[in-house]
Short mmCIF file of C-alpha atoms in Angstrom, two decimals:
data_model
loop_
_atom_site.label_atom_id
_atom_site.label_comp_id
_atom_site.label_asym_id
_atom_site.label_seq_id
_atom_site.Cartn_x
_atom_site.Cartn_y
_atom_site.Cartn_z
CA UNK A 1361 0.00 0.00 0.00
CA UNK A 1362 1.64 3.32 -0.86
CA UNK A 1363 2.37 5.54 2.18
CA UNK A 1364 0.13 8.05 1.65
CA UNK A 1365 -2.11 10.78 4.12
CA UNK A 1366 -5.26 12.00 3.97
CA UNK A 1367 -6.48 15.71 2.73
CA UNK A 1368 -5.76 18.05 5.74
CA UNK A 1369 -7.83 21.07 7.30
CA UNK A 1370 -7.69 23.36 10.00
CA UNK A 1371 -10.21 23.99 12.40
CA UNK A 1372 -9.88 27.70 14.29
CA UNK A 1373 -11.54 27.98 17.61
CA UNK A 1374 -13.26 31.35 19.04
CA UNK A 1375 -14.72 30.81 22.28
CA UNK A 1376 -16.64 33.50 22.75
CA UNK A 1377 -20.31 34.50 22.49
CA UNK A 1378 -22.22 37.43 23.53
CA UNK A 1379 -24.65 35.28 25.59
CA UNK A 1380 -24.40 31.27 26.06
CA UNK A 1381 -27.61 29.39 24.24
CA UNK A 1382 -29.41 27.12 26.62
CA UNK A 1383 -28.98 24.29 24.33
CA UNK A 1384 -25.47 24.61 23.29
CA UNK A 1385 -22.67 22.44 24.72
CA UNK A 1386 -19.77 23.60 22.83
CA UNK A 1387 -16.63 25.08 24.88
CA UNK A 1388 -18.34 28.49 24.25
CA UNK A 1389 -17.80 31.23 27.17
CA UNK A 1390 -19.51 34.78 27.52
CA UNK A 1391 -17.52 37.56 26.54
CA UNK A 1392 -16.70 40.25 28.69
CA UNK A 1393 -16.64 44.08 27.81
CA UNK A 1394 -13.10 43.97 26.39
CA UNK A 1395 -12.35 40.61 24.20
CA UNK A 1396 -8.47 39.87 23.92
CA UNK A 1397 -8.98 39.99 20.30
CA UNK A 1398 -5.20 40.76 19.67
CA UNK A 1399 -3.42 38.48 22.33
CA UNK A 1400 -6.32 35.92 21.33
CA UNK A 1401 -4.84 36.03 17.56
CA UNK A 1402 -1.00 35.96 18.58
CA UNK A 1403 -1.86 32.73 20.54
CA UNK A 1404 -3.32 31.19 17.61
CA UNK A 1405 -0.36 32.28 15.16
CA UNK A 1406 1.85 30.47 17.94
CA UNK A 1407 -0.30 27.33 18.07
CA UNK A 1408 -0.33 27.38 14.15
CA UNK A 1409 4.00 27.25 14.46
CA UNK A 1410 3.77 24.55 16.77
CA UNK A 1411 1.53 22.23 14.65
CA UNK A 1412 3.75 23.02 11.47
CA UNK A 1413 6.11 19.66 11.91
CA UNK A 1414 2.38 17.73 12.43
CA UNK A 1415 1.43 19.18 8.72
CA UNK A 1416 4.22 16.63 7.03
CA UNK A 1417 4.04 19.29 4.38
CA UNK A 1418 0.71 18.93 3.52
CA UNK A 1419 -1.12 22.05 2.02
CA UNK A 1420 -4.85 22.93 4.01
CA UNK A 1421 -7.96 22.29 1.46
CA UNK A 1422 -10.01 23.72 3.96
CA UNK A 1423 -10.44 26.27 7.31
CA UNK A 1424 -13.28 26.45 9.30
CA UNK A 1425 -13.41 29.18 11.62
CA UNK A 1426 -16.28 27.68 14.55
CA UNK A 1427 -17.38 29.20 17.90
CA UNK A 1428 -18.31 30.51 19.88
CA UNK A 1429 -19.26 33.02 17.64
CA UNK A 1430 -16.12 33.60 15.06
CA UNK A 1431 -17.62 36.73 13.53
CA UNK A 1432 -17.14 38.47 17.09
CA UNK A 1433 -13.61 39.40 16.07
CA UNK A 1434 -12.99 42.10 13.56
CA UNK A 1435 -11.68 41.27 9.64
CA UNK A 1436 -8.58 42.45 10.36
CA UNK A 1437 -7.85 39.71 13.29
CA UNK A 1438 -9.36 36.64 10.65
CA UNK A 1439 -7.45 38.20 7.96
CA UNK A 1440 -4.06 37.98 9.75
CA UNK A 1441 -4.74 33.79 10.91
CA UNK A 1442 -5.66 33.58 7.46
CA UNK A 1443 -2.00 34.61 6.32
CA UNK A 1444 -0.51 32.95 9.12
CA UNK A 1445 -2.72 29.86 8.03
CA UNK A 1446 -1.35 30.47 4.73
CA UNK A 1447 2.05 31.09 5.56
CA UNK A 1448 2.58 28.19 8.13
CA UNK A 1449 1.09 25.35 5.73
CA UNK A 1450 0.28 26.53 2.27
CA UNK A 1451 -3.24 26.64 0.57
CA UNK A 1452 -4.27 23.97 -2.14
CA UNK A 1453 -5.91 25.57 -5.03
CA UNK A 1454 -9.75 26.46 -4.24
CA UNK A 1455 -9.43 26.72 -0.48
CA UNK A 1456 -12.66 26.79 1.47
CA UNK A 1457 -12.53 29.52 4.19
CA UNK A 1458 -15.85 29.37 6.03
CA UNK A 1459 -16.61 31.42 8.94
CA UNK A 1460 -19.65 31.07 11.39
CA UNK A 1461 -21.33 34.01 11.46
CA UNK A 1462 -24.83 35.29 13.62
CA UNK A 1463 -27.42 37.60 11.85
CA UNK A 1464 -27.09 40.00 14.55
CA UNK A 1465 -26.77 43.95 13.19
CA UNK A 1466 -23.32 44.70 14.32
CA UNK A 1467 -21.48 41.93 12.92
CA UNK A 1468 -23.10 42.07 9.59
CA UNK A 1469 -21.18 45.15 8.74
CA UNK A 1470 -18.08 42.91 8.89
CA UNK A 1471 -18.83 40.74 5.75
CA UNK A 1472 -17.11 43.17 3.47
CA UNK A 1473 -14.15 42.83 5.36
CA UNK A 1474 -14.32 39.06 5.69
CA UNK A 1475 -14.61 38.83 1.99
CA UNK A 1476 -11.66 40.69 1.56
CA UNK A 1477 -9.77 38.84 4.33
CA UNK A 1478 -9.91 35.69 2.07
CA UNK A 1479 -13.71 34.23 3.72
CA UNK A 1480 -15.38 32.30 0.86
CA UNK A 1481 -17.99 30.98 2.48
CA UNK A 1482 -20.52 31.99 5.31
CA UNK A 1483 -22.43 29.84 7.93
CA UNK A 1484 -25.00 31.77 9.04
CA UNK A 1485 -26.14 30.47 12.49
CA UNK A 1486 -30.36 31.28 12.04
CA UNK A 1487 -31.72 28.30 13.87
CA UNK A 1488 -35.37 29.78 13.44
CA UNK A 1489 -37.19 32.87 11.90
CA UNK A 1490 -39.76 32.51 14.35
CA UNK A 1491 -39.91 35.22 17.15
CA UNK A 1492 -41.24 33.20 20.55
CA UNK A 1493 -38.96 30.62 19.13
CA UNK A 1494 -35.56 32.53 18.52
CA UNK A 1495 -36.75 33.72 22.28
CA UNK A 1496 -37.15 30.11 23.64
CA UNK A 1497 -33.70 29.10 21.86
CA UNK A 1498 -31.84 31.98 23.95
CA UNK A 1499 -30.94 33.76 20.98
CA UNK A 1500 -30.03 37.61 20.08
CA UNK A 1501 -31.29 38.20 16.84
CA UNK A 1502 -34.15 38.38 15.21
CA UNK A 1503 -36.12 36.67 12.01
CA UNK A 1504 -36.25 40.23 10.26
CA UNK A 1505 -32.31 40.01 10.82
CA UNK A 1506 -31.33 36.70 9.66
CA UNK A 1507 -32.82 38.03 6.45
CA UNK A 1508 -31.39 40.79 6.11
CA UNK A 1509 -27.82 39.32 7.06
CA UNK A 1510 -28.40 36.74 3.98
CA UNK A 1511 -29.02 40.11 1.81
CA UNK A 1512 -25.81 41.65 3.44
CA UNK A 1513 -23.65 38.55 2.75
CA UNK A 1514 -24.46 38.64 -1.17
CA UNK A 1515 -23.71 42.13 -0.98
CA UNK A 1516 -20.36 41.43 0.43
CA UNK A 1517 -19.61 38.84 -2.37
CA UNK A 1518 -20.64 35.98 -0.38
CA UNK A 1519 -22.22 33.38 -3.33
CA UNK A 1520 -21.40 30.27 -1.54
CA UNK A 1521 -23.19 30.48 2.11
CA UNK A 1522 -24.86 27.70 4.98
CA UNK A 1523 -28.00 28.70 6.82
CA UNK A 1524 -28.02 26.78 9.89
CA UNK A 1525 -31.68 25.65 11.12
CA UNK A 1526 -32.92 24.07 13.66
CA UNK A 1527 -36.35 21.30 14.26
CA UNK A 1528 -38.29 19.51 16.95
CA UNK A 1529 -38.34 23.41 19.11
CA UNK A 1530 -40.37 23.59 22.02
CA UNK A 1531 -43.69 24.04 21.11
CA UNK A 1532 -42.86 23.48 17.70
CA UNK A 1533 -45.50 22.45 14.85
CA UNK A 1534 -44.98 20.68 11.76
CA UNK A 1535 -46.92 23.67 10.41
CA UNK A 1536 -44.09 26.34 12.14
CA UNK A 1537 -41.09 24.14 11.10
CA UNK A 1538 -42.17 24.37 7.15
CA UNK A 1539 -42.88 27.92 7.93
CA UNK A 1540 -39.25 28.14 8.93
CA UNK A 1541 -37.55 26.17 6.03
CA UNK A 1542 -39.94 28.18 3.68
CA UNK A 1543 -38.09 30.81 4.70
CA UNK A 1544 -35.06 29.80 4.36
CA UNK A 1545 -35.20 28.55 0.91
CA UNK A 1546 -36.49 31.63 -0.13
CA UNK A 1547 -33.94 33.15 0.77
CA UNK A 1548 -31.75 30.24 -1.88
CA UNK A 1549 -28.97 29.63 0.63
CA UNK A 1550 -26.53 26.95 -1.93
CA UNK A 1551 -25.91 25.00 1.60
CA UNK A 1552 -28.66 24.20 4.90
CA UNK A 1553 -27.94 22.62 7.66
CA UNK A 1554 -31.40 21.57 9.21
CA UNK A 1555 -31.32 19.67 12.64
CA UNK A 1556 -33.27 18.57 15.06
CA UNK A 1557 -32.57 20.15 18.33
CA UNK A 1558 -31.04 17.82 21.19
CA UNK A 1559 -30.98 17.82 24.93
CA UNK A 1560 -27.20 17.85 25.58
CA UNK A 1561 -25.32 17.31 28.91
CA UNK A 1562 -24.26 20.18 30.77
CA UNK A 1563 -26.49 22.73 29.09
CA UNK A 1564 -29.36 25.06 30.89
CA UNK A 1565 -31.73 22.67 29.04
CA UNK A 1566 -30.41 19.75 30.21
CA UNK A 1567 -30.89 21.47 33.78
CA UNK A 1568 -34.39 22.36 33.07
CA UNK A 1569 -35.13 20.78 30.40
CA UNK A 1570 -38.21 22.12 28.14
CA UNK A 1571 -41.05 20.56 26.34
CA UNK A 1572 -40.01 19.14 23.11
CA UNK A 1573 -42.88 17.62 20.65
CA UNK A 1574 -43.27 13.72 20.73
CA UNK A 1575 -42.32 11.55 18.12
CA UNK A 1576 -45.23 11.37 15.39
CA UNK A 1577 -45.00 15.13 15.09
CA UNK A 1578 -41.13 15.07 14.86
CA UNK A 1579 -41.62 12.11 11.98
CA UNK A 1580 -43.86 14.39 10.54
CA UNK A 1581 -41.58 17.67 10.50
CA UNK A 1582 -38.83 15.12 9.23
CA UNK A 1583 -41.11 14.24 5.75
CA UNK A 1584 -42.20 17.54 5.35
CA UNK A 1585 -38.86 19.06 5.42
CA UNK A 1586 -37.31 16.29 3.56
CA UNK A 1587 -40.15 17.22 1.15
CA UNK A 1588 -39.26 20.78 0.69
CA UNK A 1589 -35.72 20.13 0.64
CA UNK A 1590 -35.66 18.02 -2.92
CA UNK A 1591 -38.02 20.02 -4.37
CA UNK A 1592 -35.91 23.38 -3.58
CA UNK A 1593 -33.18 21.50 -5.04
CA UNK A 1594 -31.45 20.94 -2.03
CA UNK A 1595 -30.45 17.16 -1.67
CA UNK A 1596 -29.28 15.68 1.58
CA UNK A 1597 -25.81 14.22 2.04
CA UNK A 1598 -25.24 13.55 4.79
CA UNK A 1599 -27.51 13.00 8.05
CA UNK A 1600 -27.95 16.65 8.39
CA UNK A 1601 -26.30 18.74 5.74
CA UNK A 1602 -28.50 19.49 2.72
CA UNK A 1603 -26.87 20.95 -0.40
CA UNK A 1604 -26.85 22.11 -4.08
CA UNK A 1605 -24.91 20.09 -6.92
CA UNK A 1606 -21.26 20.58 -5.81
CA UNK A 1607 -21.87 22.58 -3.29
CA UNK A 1608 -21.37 20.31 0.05
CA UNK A 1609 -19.23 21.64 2.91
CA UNK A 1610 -15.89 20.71 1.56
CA UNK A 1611 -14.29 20.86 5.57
CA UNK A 1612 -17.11 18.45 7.15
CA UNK A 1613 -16.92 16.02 4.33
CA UNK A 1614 -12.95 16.06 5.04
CA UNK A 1615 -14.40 14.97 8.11
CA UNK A 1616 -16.73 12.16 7.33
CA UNK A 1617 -14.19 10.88 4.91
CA UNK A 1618 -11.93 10.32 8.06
CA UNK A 1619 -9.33 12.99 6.47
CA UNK A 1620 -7.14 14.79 8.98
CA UNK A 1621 -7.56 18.18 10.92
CA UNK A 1622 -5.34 20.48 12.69
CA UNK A 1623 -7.31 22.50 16.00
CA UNK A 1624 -5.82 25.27 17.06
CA UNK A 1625 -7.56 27.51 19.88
CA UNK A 1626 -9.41 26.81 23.32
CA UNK A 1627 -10.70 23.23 23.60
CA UNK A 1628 -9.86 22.50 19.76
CA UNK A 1629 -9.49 18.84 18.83
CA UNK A 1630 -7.57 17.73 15.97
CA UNK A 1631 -6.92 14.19 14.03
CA UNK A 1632 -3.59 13.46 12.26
CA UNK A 1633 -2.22 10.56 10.50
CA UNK A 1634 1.39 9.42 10.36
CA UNK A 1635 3.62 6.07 9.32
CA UNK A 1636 5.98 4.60 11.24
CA UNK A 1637 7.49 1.99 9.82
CA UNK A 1638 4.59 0.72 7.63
CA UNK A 1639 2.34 1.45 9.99
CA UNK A 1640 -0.44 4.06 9.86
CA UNK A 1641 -0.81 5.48 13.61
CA UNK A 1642 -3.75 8.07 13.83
CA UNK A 1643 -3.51 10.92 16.86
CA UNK A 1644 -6.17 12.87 18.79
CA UNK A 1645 -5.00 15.78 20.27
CA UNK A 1646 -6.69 18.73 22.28
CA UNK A 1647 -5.95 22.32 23.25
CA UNK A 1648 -6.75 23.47 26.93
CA UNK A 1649 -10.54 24.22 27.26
CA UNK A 1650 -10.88 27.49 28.91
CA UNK A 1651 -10.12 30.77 27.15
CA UNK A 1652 -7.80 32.17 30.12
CA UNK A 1653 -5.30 29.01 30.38
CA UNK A 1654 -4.95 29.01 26.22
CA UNK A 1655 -4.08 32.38 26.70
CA UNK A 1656 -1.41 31.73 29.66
CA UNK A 1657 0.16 29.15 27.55
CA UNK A 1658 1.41 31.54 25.08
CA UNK A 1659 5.09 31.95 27.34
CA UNK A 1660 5.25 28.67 27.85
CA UNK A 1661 8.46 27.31 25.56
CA UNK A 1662 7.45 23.61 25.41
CA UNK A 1663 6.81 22.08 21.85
CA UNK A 1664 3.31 21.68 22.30
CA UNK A 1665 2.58 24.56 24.70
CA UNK A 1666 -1.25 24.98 24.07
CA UNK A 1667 -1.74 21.24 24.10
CA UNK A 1668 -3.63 19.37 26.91
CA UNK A 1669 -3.64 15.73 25.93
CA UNK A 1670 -3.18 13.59 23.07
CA UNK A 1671 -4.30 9.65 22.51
CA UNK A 1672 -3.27 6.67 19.60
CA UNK A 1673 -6.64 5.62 18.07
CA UNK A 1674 -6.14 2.02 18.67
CA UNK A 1675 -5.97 -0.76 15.77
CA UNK A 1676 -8.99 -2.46 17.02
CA UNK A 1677 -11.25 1.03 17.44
CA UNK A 1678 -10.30 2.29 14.18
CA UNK A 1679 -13.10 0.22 12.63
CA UNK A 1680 -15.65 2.06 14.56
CA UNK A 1681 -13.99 5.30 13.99
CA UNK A 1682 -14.04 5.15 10.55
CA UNK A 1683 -17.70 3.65 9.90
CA UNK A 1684 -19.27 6.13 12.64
CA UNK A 1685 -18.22 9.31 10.13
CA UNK A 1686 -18.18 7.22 6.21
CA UNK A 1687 -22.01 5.97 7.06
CA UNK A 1688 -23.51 9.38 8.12
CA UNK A 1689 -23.00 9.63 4.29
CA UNK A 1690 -26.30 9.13 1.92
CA UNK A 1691 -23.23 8.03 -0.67
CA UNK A 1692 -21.03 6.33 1.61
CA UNK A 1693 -17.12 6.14 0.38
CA UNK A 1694 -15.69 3.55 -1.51
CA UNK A 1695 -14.02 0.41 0.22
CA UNK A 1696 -10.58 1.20 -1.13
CA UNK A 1697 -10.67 4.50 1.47
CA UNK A 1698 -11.04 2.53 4.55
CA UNK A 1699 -7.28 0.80 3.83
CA UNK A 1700 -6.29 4.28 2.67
CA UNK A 1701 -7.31 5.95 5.83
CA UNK A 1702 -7.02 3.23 8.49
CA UNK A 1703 -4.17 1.41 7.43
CA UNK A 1704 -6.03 -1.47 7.54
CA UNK A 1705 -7.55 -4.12 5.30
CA UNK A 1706 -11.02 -4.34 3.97
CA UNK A 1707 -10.75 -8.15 5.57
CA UNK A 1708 -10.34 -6.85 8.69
CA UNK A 1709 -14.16 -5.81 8.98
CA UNK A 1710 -15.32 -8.30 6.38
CA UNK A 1711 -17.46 -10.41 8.48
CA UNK A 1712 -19.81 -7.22 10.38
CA UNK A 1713 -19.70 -6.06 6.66
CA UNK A 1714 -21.21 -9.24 4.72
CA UNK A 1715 -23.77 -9.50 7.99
CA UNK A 1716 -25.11 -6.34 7.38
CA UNK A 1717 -25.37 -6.37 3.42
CA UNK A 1718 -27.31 -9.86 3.99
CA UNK A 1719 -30.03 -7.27 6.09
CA UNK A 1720 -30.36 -4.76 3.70
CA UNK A 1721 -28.85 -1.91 5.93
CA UNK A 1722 -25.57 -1.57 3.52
CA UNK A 1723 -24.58 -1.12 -0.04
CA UNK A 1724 -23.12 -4.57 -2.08
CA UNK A 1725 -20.27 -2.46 -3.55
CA UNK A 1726 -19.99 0.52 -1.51
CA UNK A 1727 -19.57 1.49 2.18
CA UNK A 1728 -22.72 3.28 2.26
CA UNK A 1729 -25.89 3.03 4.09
CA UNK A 1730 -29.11 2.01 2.49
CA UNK A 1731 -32.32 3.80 3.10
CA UNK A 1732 -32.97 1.32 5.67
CA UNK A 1733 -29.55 1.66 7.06
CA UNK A 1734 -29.70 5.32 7.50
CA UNK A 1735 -33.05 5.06 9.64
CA UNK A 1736 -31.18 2.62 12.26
CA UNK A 1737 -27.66 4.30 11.84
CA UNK A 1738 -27.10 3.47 15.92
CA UNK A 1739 -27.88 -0.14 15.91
CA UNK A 1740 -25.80 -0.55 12.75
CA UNK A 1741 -22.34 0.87 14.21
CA UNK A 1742 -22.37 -1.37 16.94
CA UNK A 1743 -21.25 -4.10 15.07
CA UNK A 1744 -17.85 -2.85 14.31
CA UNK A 1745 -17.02 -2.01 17.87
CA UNK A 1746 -13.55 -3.60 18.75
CA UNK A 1747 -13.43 -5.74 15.89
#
């Protein structure tokens, strides 16, 4: 098997929000009245030297600046990771820069700047249009602004953009969540990401958790905006990404397709491939969590200063690994990428393979759900647990 690596991205973490969502878990914190925008950045330049060696000269086909909220920080401060970005590890040819964005007023005068800074794509964090739902979600803008941000983003040059959307709200009716995708297709967004919301640990709603609607009308929000999806042209890829002809999120399908990723930033994860000596090993690592410590690490003068643990991916976990991200693809990959990306054999997960193809939950040829398959996704990945 030649000896070589998978596509490699970065992933660039802001922390910081102007108010914490009740249902979000991410290592988002609430930002105070004077954000260390500039010591912030020079931290993330230095975290970007340190993972250099961990690039093994591989170019970035992607960046994905995620929060927090990313667009908190002028264009100046994205502009100058970009060139560090760019300067640290190269750029292949047709580089997708996205940056999370909210609709709120203030930071949509930033998209002209963004643009300019070398964004090419927006994710534009909506999750509703309706008001007493925006209000149950925790969240700052309004529906009259989300619009008016996607107006301001084609303005700025913005063609290629994500509207993020959330299902199943409290109080929610099949009747409001078509209301909301309606919306949002109006508004011809080339990219949606449309979820159902989740109760997550260690969130307000987890602590009080609200009343979500019960499973028939969640089925039925599900066919409806399945429904309205295909016929706006959007059709999904994945379990929750929903897109135009060629116009999937090039850094999540890095992702699924078990490619590698480079975190830098408070609580940033990362993935990375290497041989040694004809052997793939595959590395998690992870940046301290909390905004102040990432920040204190910046003196430090060890090798990995910002780090705060790393782990080998086991042989015998890879399996799962691998099959957890490929299947939450409507195409799948083909079987020659699990030996590319694993290091291991196709014959090493032959048996849970032919098992499943006998029940109709995966492809003959391909490493891809069925329809079937994709409805009991969780009692299919089971059976390559510790192979």
């Amino acid at each position: 098997m030649a000896l070589s690596l998978p596509p490699l991205s970065l992933y660039v973490h802001i922390p910081w929000c102007v108010r914490k969502c009740p249902y979000c878990d991410f290592n988002s914190h609430k930002a105070g009245p004077d954000l260390p925008e500039q010591a912030y950045v020079q931290a993330l330049l230095r975290d970007m030297q340190d993972e250099t060696a961990r690039s093994q000269d591989r170019a970035l086909s992607s960046i994905f600046f995620g929060g927090g909220t990313p667009s908190l920080f002028s264009a100046q401060a994205i502009g100058d990771i970009i060139q560090g970005a760019e300067r640290h590890f190269g750029f292949e040819p047709n580089i997708e820069i996205t940056l999370e964005a909210n609709p709120g007023t203030a930071e949509q005068s930033r998209f002209h700047g963004y643009r300019a800074a070398g964004v090419n794509r927006l994710s534009i964090g909506v999750q509703s249009f309706n008001p007493q739902h925006l209000q149950h979600l925790g969240r700052i803008h309004s529906g009259r602004e989300a619009i008016d941000a996607v107006a301001m983003a084609r303005a700025a040059g913005f063609d290629n953009f994500n509207l993020d959307l959330m299902h199943g709200l409290p109080g929610q009716t099949p009747e409001d969540a078509g209301a909301d995708l309606t919306q949002a297709l109006d508004l011809a967004p080339n990219h949606l990401s449309w979820y159902q919301l989740t109760i997550e640990p260690n969130t307000e709603f987890f602590r009080r958790p609200p009343v979500l609607p019960v499973e028939d009308t969640l089925a039925d929000i599900q066919d409806l905006g399945c429904a309205l999806l295909s016929e706006n042209g959007l059709q999904q890829y994945e379990i929750s990404a929903y897109a135009k002809p060629n116009k999937e999120a090039a850094h999540n399908l890095n992702y699924w397709r078990f490619g590698d990723y480079i975190g830098i930033g408070a609580g940033a994860h990362g993935k990375l491939s290497r041989w040694v000596d004809n052997s793939l090993q595959i590395h998690r690592h992870w940046k301290t969590r909390l905004p102040e410590h990432y920040l204190k690490r910046t003196d430090n003068i060890a090798a990995q200063r910002f780090e705060a643990g790393t782990e080998l991916i086991e042989a015998q976990d890879l399996p799962l690994e691998f099959m957890m991200n490929a299947l939450r693809l409507n195409d799948g990959v083909e079987e020659s990428l699990f030996q590319q990306r694993t290091g291991l054999a196709i014959a090493t997960i032959a048996q849970p393979l032919q098992r499943l193809r006998e029940q109709g939950l995966v492809s003959a040829d391909r490493l891809q759900p069925t329809a079937l398959g994709s409805r009991y996704l969780n009692r299919l990945l089971p059976a390559f647990e510790a192979i």
